Short mmCIF file of C-alpha atoms in Angstrom, two decimals:
data_model
loop_
_atom_site.label_atom_id
_atom_site.label_comp_id
_atom_site.label_asym_id
_atom_site.label_seq_id
_atom_site.Cartn_x
_atom_site.Cartn_y
_atom_site.Cartn_z
CA MET E 628 25.92 55.21 27.30
CA THR E 629 24.49 52.30 25.40
CA THR E 630 24.26 48.92 27.09
CA ILE E 631 24.28 45.74 25.08
CA GLU E 632 21.76 43.20 26.25
CA PRO E 633 22.91 39.60 25.89
CA ASP E 634 20.93 37.36 23.56
CA PRO E 635 18.58 35.34 25.85
CA ALA E 636 19.53 32.26 23.84
CA ASP E 637 23.09 32.56 25.10
CA LEU E 638 21.94 32.39 28.73
CA GLU E 639 20.22 29.01 28.31
CA PRO E 640 21.67 26.02 30.17
CA ILE E 641 23.68 23.52 28.19
CA HIS E 642 21.54 20.58 27.22
CA PRO E 643 22.81 16.96 26.89
CA TYR E 644 21.62 16.56 23.32
CA SER E 645 21.87 19.18 20.62
CA LEU E 646 18.82 20.18 18.54
CA ALA E 647 20.62 18.90 15.46
CA ARG E 648 21.16 15.52 16.97
CA ILE E 649 17.51 15.26 18.04
CA SER E 650 16.22 16.39 14.66
CA HIS E 651 18.39 13.79 12.98
CA VAL E 652 16.89 10.96 15.09
CA ALA E 653 13.30 12.22 14.62
CA LEU E 654 13.75 12.55 10.86
CA ARG E 655 15.36 9.13 10.68
CA ALA E 656 12.45 7.56 12.52
CA GLY E 657 9.94 9.27 10.29
CA ALA E 658 11.85 8.28 7.15
CA VAL E 659 11.85 4.54 8.14
CA LEU E 660 8.07 4.76 8.82
CA ALA E 661 7.47 6.44 5.45
CA GLN E 662 9.54 3.85 3.62
CA SER E 663 7.58 1.08 5.35
CA GLY E 664 4.27 2.30 3.96
CA ALA E 665 2.95 4.43 6.83
CA SER E 666 0.68 7.37 6.14
CA VAL E 667 1.95 10.94 6.70
CA ARG E 668 -0.09 11.31 9.92
CA VAL E 669 1.77 8.31 11.41
CA VAL E 670 5.15 9.57 10.12
CA HIS E 671 4.56 12.98 11.74
CA GLU E 672 3.24 11.53 14.99
CA GLY E 673 6.30 9.18 15.24
CA ALA E 674 8.74 12.03 14.68
CA ARG E 675 6.93 14.15 17.21
CA MET E 676 6.99 11.38 19.82
CA VAL E 677 10.84 11.16 19.43
CA ALA E 678 11.32 14.88 19.70
CA GLU E 679 9.02 15.38 22.64
CA GLY E 680 10.54 12.36 24.41
CA LEU E 681 13.84 14.09 24.14
CA GLY E 682 12.46 17.30 25.58
CA VAL E 683 12.08 19.56 22.56
CA GLU E 684 9.13 21.23 20.98
CA VAL E 685 8.06 20.53 17.35
CA LEU E 686 7.22 23.78 15.62
CA GLY E 687 6.41 22.21 12.28
CA MET E 688 6.83 19.30 9.90
CA ARG E 689 6.52 18.87 6.17
CA SER E 690 6.46 15.59 4.17
CA GLY E 691 7.14 15.37 0.53
CA TYR E 692 7.38 12.11 -1.46
CA ALA E 693 11.19 12.10 -1.41
CA SER E 694 12.07 14.27 1.63
CA PHE E 695 10.95 15.03 5.19
CA GLU E 696 11.53 18.29 7.04
CA ILE E 697 11.18 19.18 10.69
CA THR E 698 11.60 22.37 12.76
CA LEU E 699 12.45 21.88 16.45
CA ALA E 700 12.62 24.48 19.23
CA ARG E 701 14.00 24.63 22.73
CA GLY E 702 13.86 27.90 24.59
CA HIS E 703 14.95 30.62 22.23
CA HIS E 704 16.76 28.24 19.87
CA SER E 705 15.21 26.59 16.90
CA ILE E 706 16.48 24.42 14.03
CA THR E 707 15.12 23.22 10.72
CA ARG E 708 16.57 20.08 9.11
CA MET E 709 15.57 17.92 6.14
CA MET E 710 16.19 14.29 5.26
CA GLN E 711 15.85 12.30 2.09
CA ILE E 712 13.27 9.50 2.12
CA GLY E 713 14.33 6.32 0.28
CA PRO E 714 12.22 4.13 -1.95
CA HIS E 715 8.72 3.67 -0.68
CA GLY E 716 7.59 0.10 0.02
CA VAL E 717 5.28 -1.82 2.36
CA ASN E 718 6.80 -3.63 5.32
CA HIS E 719 4.09 -4.16 7.95
CA ARG E 720 6.30 -5.80 10.64
CA LEU E 721 9.02 -3.14 10.40
CA ASP E 722 6.35 -0.42 10.40
CA PHE E 723 4.77 -1.69 13.67
CA ALA E 724 8.12 -2.63 15.32
CA VAL E 725 9.27 1.01 14.73
CA ARG E 726 5.96 2.34 16.19
CA GLU E 727 6.55 0.28 19.36
CA LEU E 728 10.11 1.66 19.59
CA LEU E 729 8.81 5.24 19.21
CA LYS E 730 6.17 4.69 21.94
CA ARG E 731 9.11 3.72 24.27
CA ALA E 732 11.12 6.71 23.11
CA SER E 733 8.25 9.06 23.89
CA GLN E 734 8.53 8.10 27.64
CA GLY E 735 11.78 10.04 27.66
CA ASP E 736 14.08 7.41 28.98
CA MET E 737 16.00 6.74 25.71
CA THR E 738 18.97 8.66 24.39
CA PRO E 739 19.21 9.71 20.71
CA ASP E 740 22.03 7.15 20.30
CA ALA E 741 19.91 4.36 21.75
CA ILE E 742 16.97 5.23 19.55
CA GLU E 743 19.12 5.31 16.41
CA ALA E 744 20.87 2.10 17.28
CA GLU E 745 17.48 0.39 17.85
CA LEU E 746 16.16 1.76 14.53
CA LYS E 747 19.17 0.31 12.70
CA ARG E 748 18.72 -2.98 14.46
CA LEU E 749 15.05 -3.16 13.59
CA GLN E 750 15.80 -2.39 9.86
CA LYS E 751 18.45 -5.16 9.89
CA ASP E 752 16.78 -7.80 12.12
CA THR E 753 13.01 -7.48 11.53
CA PRO E 754 12.06 -10.83 9.98
CA ARG E 755 10.99 -10.97 6.35
CA HIS E 756 9.35 -13.85 4.55
CA PRO E 757 11.83 -15.60 2.30
CA PRO E 758 11.73 -14.49 -1.45
CA TRP E 759 10.54 -17.91 -2.65
CA LEU E 760 7.59 -17.80 -0.32
CA VAL E 761 6.77 -14.20 -1.35
CA ALA E 762 6.92 -15.24 -5.01
CA ILE E 763 4.57 -18.20 -4.55
CA ALA E 764 2.15 -16.27 -2.27
CA THR E 765 2.05 -13.38 -4.76
CA GLY E 766 1.42 -15.87 -7.61
CA ALA E 767 -1.37 -17.46 -5.62
CA ALA E 768 -2.90 -13.99 -4.98
CA CYS E 769 -2.86 -13.17 -8.70
CA ALA E 770 -4.36 -16.55 -9.57
CA ALA E 771 -7.11 -15.85 -7.02
CA PHE E 772 -7.60 -12.45 -8.54
CA GLY E 773 -8.02 -14.25 -11.90
CA ARG E 774 -10.80 -16.45 -10.50
CA LEU E 775 -12.50 -13.38 -9.01
CA LEU E 776 -12.32 -11.69 -12.47
CA GLY E 777 -13.92 -14.74 -14.04
CA SER E 778 -11.06 -16.60 -15.59
CA ASP E 779 -11.44 -20.41 -15.94
CA TRP E 780 -9.84 -23.06 -13.76
CA LEU E 781 -7.41 -24.07 -16.56
CA SER E 782 -5.66 -20.71 -16.34
CA PHE E 783 -5.18 -20.90 -12.55
CA GLY E 784 -1.89 -22.75 -12.75
CA PRO E 785 -0.35 -20.68 -15.55
CA VAL E 786 -1.27 -17.35 -13.79
CA LEU E 787 0.15 -18.68 -10.46
CA ALA E 788 3.41 -19.63 -12.24
CA ALA E 789 3.68 -16.47 -14.30
CA ALA E 790 3.02 -14.11 -11.44
CA SER E 791 5.50 -16.05 -9.17
CA ILE E 792 8.13 -15.70 -11.85
CA GLY E 793 7.23 -12.01 -12.29
CA GLN E 794 7.56 -11.41 -8.56
CA SER E 795 11.00 -13.17 -8.58
CA VAL E 796 12.15 -10.95 -11.43
CA ARG E 797 10.83 -7.77 -9.64
CA HIS E 798 12.68 -8.83 -6.44
CA LEU E 799 15.88 -9.33 -8.43
CA LEU E 800 15.67 -6.04 -10.40
CA LEU E 801 14.64 -3.84 -7.46
CA GLY E 802 17.48 -5.41 -5.40
CA ARG E 803 19.78 -4.16 -8.15
CA ARG E 804 18.26 -0.63 -7.84
CA PHE E 805 16.60 -0.58 -11.25
CA ASN E 806 14.03 2.19 -11.81
CA VAL E 807 10.73 1.15 -10.30
CA PHE E 808 8.74 2.20 -13.32
CA VAL E 809 10.95 0.36 -15.77
CA VAL E 810 10.70 -2.68 -13.53
CA ALA E 811 6.90 -2.47 -13.68
CA ALA E 812 7.02 -2.55 -17.51
CA ILE E 813 9.47 -5.47 -17.63
CA VAL E 814 7.62 -7.49 -15.07
CA GLY E 815 4.25 -6.63 -16.68
CA CYS E 816 5.55 -7.90 -20.02
CA ILE E 817 7.12 -11.09 -18.67
CA SER E 818 4.23 -12.04 -16.43
CA ALA E 819 1.56 -11.34 -19.04
CA ALA E 820 3.42 -13.14 -21.78
CA LEU E 821 4.08 -16.23 -19.64
CA GLY E 822 0.50 -16.23 -18.19
CA GLY E 823 -1.02 -15.84 -21.64
CA LEU E 824 1.18 -18.40 -23.29
CA GLY E 825 0.63 -20.93 -20.49
CA ALA E 826 -3.10 -20.40 -20.54
CA ARG E 827 -3.25 -20.74 -24.33
CA LEU E 828 -1.09 -23.96 -24.36
CA ILE E 829 -3.24 -25.52 -21.69
CA GLY E 830 -6.41 -24.85 -23.61
CA SER E 831 -7.87 -22.05 -21.50
CA SER E 832 -10.70 -20.01 -23.01
CA THR E 833 -9.83 -16.94 -20.93
CA THR E 834 -6.34 -16.16 -22.12
CA GLU E 835 -6.80 -12.34 -21.94
CA LEU E 836 -8.04 -12.46 -18.39
CA ALA E 837 -5.16 -14.75 -17.46
CA MET E 838 -2.74 -12.16 -18.89
CA MET E 839 -4.47 -9.39 -16.99
CA ALA E 840 -4.46 -11.35 -13.71
CA SER E 841 -0.74 -12.20 -14.14
CA ILE E 842 0.20 -8.54 -13.82
CA LEU E 843 -1.98 -7.63 -10.91
CA LEU E 844 0.96 -8.08 -8.53
CA LEU E 845 2.05 -4.70 -9.85
CA VAL E 846 -1.03 -2.84 -8.63
CA PRO E 847 0.00 -0.53 -5.85
CA GLY E 848 -3.01 -1.11 -3.54
CA VAL E 849 -1.58 0.20 -0.33
CA PRO E 850 -0.22 3.50 -1.84
CA SER E 851 -3.55 4.03 -3.61
CA THR E 852 -5.50 3.92 -0.34
CA ASN E 853 -2.73 5.81 1.52
CA ALA E 854 -3.10 8.62 -1.07
CA GLN E 855 -6.72 9.07 -0.02
CA THR E 856 -5.86 8.82 3.62
CA ASP E 857 -3.21 11.51 3.29
CA VAL E 858 -5.65 13.84 1.52
CA MET E 859 -8.27 13.21 4.16
CA ASP E 860 -5.77 13.81 6.95
CA GLY E 861 -4.89 17.19 5.50
CA TYR E 862 -1.74 16.34 3.43
CA PRO E 863 -2.93 16.81 -0.16
CA THR E 864 0.53 17.30 -1.57
CA MET E 865 1.74 13.89 -0.45
CA GLY E 866 -1.59 12.35 -1.41
CA SER E 867 -1.35 13.77 -4.91
CA ALA E 868 2.28 12.56 -5.26
CA ARG E 869 1.25 9.09 -4.21
CA ALA E 870 -1.66 9.07 -6.64
CA VAL E 871 0.50 10.17 -9.56
CA THR E 872 3.06 7.51 -8.65
CA VAL E 873 0.29 4.84 -8.59
CA ILE E 874 -0.97 5.97 -12.00
CA MET E 875 2.53 5.95 -13.50
CA ILE E 876 3.27 2.47 -12.19
CA MET E 877 -0.02 1.21 -13.70
CA VAL E 878 0.71 2.94 -17.00
CA PHE E 879 4.12 1.21 -17.19
CA ALA E 880 2.65 -2.19 -16.12
CA VAL E 881 -0.09 -1.96 -18.76
CA THR E 882 2.55 -1.00 -21.36
CA GLY E 883 4.28 -4.25 -20.51
CA LEU E 884 0.98 -6.06 -20.89
CA TRP E 885 0.35 -4.43 -24.27
CA LEU E 886 3.80 -5.56 -25.48
CA ALA E 887 3.02 -9.05 -24.29
CA GLU E 888 -0.32 -9.00 -26.25
CA PHE E 889 1.56 -7.81 -29.32
CA VAL E 890 4.09 -10.70 -28.94
CA LEU E 891 1.41 -13.27 -28.50
CA ARG E 892 -0.66 -11.68 -31.38
CA ILE E 893 -3.71 -11.46 -29.09
CA HIS E 894 -5.44 -8.72 -31.04
CA THR E 895 -4.08 -9.23 -34.55
CA MET G 212 -36.24 -16.38 -0.90
CA THR G 213 -34.44 -19.10 1.02
CA ALA G 214 -33.92 -21.10 -2.08
CA THR G 215 -32.36 -18.10 -3.78
CA TRP G 216 -29.88 -17.64 -0.88
CA ILE G 217 -29.05 -21.40 -0.93
CA ALA G 218 -28.42 -21.25 -4.66
CA MET G 219 -26.12 -18.32 -4.11
CA LEU G 220 -24.04 -20.08 -1.51
CA PRO G 221 -21.54 -21.87 -3.82
CA HIS G 222 -20.77 -18.58 -5.60
CA LEU G 223 -20.47 -16.77 -2.25
CA ALA G 224 -18.12 -19.45 -0.91
CA HIS G 225 -16.01 -19.29 -4.14
CA GLN G 226 -15.70 -15.47 -3.90
CA ALA G 227 -14.90 -15.54 -0.17
CA ALA G 228 -12.33 -18.28 -0.53
CA PHE G 229 -10.49 -16.47 -3.33
CA GLY G 230 -10.80 -13.16 -1.55
CA ALA G 231 -9.08 -14.79 1.43
CA LEU G 232 -6.35 -16.21 -0.77
CA ALA G 233 -5.70 -12.93 -2.51
CA ALA G 234 -5.58 -10.93 0.75
CA ALA G 235 -3.25 -13.46 2.47
CA GLY G 236 -1.01 -13.69 -0.64
CA PHE G 237 -0.63 -9.85 -0.71
CA GLY G 238 -0.18 -9.98 3.11
CA VAL G 239 2.91 -12.07 2.56
CA LEU G 240 4.19 -9.55 0.02
CA PHE G 241 3.52 -6.74 2.55
CA ASN G 242 5.47 -8.74 5.25
CA PHE G 243 2.59 -9.24 7.70
CA GLY G 244 3.45 -11.68 10.47
CA TRP G 245 1.93 -15.19 10.46
CA ARG G 246 -0.78 -14.49 13.04
CA THR G 247 -1.81 -11.28 11.27
CA LEU G 248 -1.83 -13.10 7.90
CA ALA G 249 -4.58 -15.36 9.17
CA TRP G 250 -6.62 -12.19 10.04
CA CYS G 251 -5.89 -10.72 6.59
CA ALA G 252 -7.44 -13.90 5.03
CA VAL G 253 -10.51 -13.51 7.26
CA ALA G 254 -10.80 -9.82 6.24
CA GLY G 255 -10.41 -10.72 2.58
CA ALA G 256 -13.14 -13.38 2.81
CA LEU G 257 -15.48 -11.00 4.64
CA ALA G 258 -14.94 -8.19 2.09
CA LEU G 259 -15.60 -10.47 -0.88
CA ALA G 260 -18.61 -12.01 0.79
CA VAL G 261 -20.21 -8.67 1.54
CA ARG G 262 -19.44 -7.36 -1.98
CA THR G 263 -20.94 -10.50 -3.53
CA VAL G 264 -24.14 -10.32 -1.32
CA VAL G 265 -24.67 -6.72 -2.20
CA GLN G 266 -24.14 -7.31 -5.95
CA GLN G 267 -26.53 -10.27 -5.87
CA THR G 268 -29.19 -8.15 -4.29
CA GLY G 269 -29.02 -5.61 -7.04
CA GLY G 270 -26.32 -3.27 -5.90
CA SER G 271 -23.78 -1.80 -8.34
CA LEU G 272 -20.15 -2.91 -8.10
CA GLU G 273 -19.19 0.50 -6.67
CA ALA G 274 -21.86 0.48 -3.98
CA ALA G 275 -21.02 -3.15 -3.20
CA THR G 276 -17.35 -2.31 -2.90
CA PHE G 277 -18.09 0.61 -0.53
CA ALA G 278 -20.30 -1.59 1.61
CA ALA G 279 -17.66 -4.28 1.70
CA ALA G 280 -14.92 -1.91 2.70
CA PHE G 281 -17.11 -0.28 5.30
CA VAL G 282 -18.11 -3.56 6.90
CA THR G 283 -14.49 -4.89 6.90
CA SER G 284 -13.10 -1.75 8.46
CA PHE G 285 -15.94 -1.58 11.04
CA THR G 286 -15.47 -5.29 11.96
CA ALA G 287 -11.70 -4.90 12.24
CA ILE G 288 -12.00 -1.99 14.52
CA LEU G 289 -14.49 -3.96 16.71
CA ALA G 290 -11.94 -6.76 16.79
CA LEU G 291 -9.31 -4.33 18.15
CA ARG G 292 -8.90 -6.48 21.29
CA TRP G 293 -7.47 -9.37 19.18
CA LEU G 294 -5.91 -7.44 16.28
CA GLY G 295 -4.31 -4.57 18.27
CA PRO G 296 -3.27 -1.38 16.55
CA ALA G 297 -2.82 -3.36 13.29
CA CYS G 298 -6.69 -3.47 12.82
CA ASN G 299 -6.66 -0.81 10.17
CA ALA G 300 -3.83 -2.49 8.29
CA VAL G 301 -5.72 -5.75 8.40
CA ALA G 302 -8.84 -4.10 7.03
CA LEU G 303 -6.81 -2.56 4.26
CA ALA G 304 -5.25 -5.93 3.32
CA GLY G 305 -8.77 -7.47 3.29
CA CYS G 306 -9.80 -4.82 0.70
CA ILE G 307 -6.76 -5.32 -1.61
CA PRO G 308 -8.64 -8.03 -3.66
CA MET G 309 -11.19 -5.33 -4.60
CA VAL G 310 -8.58 -2.85 -6.01
CA PRO G 311 -9.64 -2.43 -9.70
CA GLY G 312 -6.32 -3.15 -11.34
CA ALA G 313 -7.99 -5.09 -14.19
CA PHE G 314 -10.29 -2.14 -14.93
CA PHE G 315 -7.29 0.16 -15.08
CA GLY G 316 -5.67 -2.26 -17.56
CA GLN G 317 -8.84 -2.32 -19.64
CA ALA G 318 -8.95 1.51 -19.67
CA MET G 319 -5.31 1.90 -20.71
CA LEU G 320 -5.44 -0.80 -23.37
CA GLY G 321 -8.57 0.79 -24.74
CA TYR G 322 -6.98 4.22 -24.96
CA MET G 323 -3.92 2.69 -26.67
CA ALA G 324 -6.12 1.03 -29.23
CA VAL G 325 -7.96 4.29 -29.83
CA ALA G 326 -4.57 6.09 -30.32
CA ALA G 327 -3.56 3.50 -32.88
CA ASP G 328 -6.86 3.62 -34.70
CA THR G 329 -6.77 5.19 -38.15
CA THR G 330 -10.27 4.52 -39.37
CA GLY G 331 -11.94 7.23 -37.31
CA SER G 332 -14.53 4.85 -35.95
CA SER G 333 -13.39 4.39 -32.41
CA THR G 334 -16.17 6.17 -30.50
CA ALA G 335 -17.39 3.00 -28.86
CA GLN G 336 -13.85 2.18 -27.80
CA ILE G 337 -13.33 5.65 -26.31
CA VAL G 338 -16.62 5.25 -24.36
CA ALA G 339 -15.60 1.77 -23.11
CA ALA G 340 -12.26 2.91 -22.09
CA SER G 341 -13.45 6.00 -20.37
CA GLN G 342 -16.16 3.99 -18.62
CA ALA G 343 -13.47 1.61 -17.32
CA PHE G 344 -11.37 4.57 -16.10
CA VAL G 345 -14.36 6.18 -14.32
CA ARG G 346 -15.02 2.75 -12.65
CA VAL G 347 -11.39 2.68 -11.49
CA LEU G 348 -11.79 6.12 -9.85
CA SER G 349 -15.15 5.30 -8.26
CA ILE G 350 -14.05 1.89 -6.92
CA VAL G 351 -10.81 3.18 -5.52
CA GLY G 352 -12.75 6.05 -3.94
CA ALA G 353 -15.32 3.54 -2.53
CA ILE G 354 -12.55 1.50 -0.94
CA GLY G 355 -10.86 4.52 0.55
CA ALA G 356 -14.10 6.02 1.82
CA GLY G 357 -15.35 2.69 3.10
CA LEU G 358 -12.13 2.05 5.02
CA ALA G 359 -11.70 5.64 6.41
CA ILE G 360 -15.21 6.48 7.56
CA PRO G 361 -15.49 3.87 10.36
CA ALA G 362 -11.90 4.64 11.42
CA TYR G 363 -12.74 8.31 11.80
CA LEU G 364 -16.18 7.75 13.41
CA LEU G 365 -14.86 5.20 15.89
CA LYS G 366 -11.69 7.15 16.51
CA SER G 367 -9.47 4.12 15.99
CA ARG G 368 -6.70 6.07 14.32
CA GLN G 369 -4.24 5.53 17.12
CA PHE G 370 -0.46 5.48 16.42
#
């Protein structure tokens, strides 16, 4: 007579939180970190802290540029889930606030609901500098870049103004969910044209440098170093994706600059 | 020797001041807090000062950039007590003014000009554009390696 052995997984005790619920919170935490500019190592470590704090084992994780997957296990059960990652940006204060939250979650005294509610609160309430200040600061940074590149003092003001206007336009267009590469081309053209025109009108002898400095707000500095960090940490796929994105943004930005040079008849 | 260094001071101060301004300006864009922004400015000044000194003593731009990134990262990690876990982010912000966006622009504009050239005499332009592109790769590599090596060696890669 054949005896049917029960599946060991069916004999396990009932747990307060399902694997699906835990995976969702872990993925969400990782996605927020990724969108704030964290490297893949930090994203994976953050998701692992959430999962282990909630008492499950992480069997594996995989990060792509636009998605994040995790496999969790508890006893004989395992689950694999994936989540979309939104637009990548850099938000230092949110990044580190989320890291602090995940350190608390790893102690094991937070529920998935509490972690998720705190994540949402941080995304909503973490302070940001006002857009006008970001615009002026970015303009000042580009003007400083111009000085470092060798542009004259006369072009300092026009570059500051042009890059500030460019940053305002970028803020406006990205807020309306325009394609990030198209935005790079538009902002590159506007900033370079305004910077070059202003420098020319004011009598600067370094108009071309002023145009170049005016678009340097578009250079993705953090992603370009994150790309190397990811490769060094053993995530070449993500590193390569970041590098390609950096190159694409720069190609579009320079296309905008080229258009501005054509409009201002710089090389004709 | 001393006279040479004294003569170099105005240029050094200029580079450090604008390095600080560029790093702090990008720090605002990256939403660093006010206290951390001050450290970003210090890191930017340090990076540009080191790069300028190495260049003035005969080093290439690439070698100077590597030295600057290395010193900035190393110093930020040593200042862990004051900077906290953000030390690596501060070092990165300090190195942003050295990212070779202008070289990339030169390279791309050069290639565009070559593509539009119909005279068949664009060899010099191809060489110049390629040289600018190679410099982009080597400078970005120098920044990445300079930032990462101290972080790996001093095991400061905490969460």
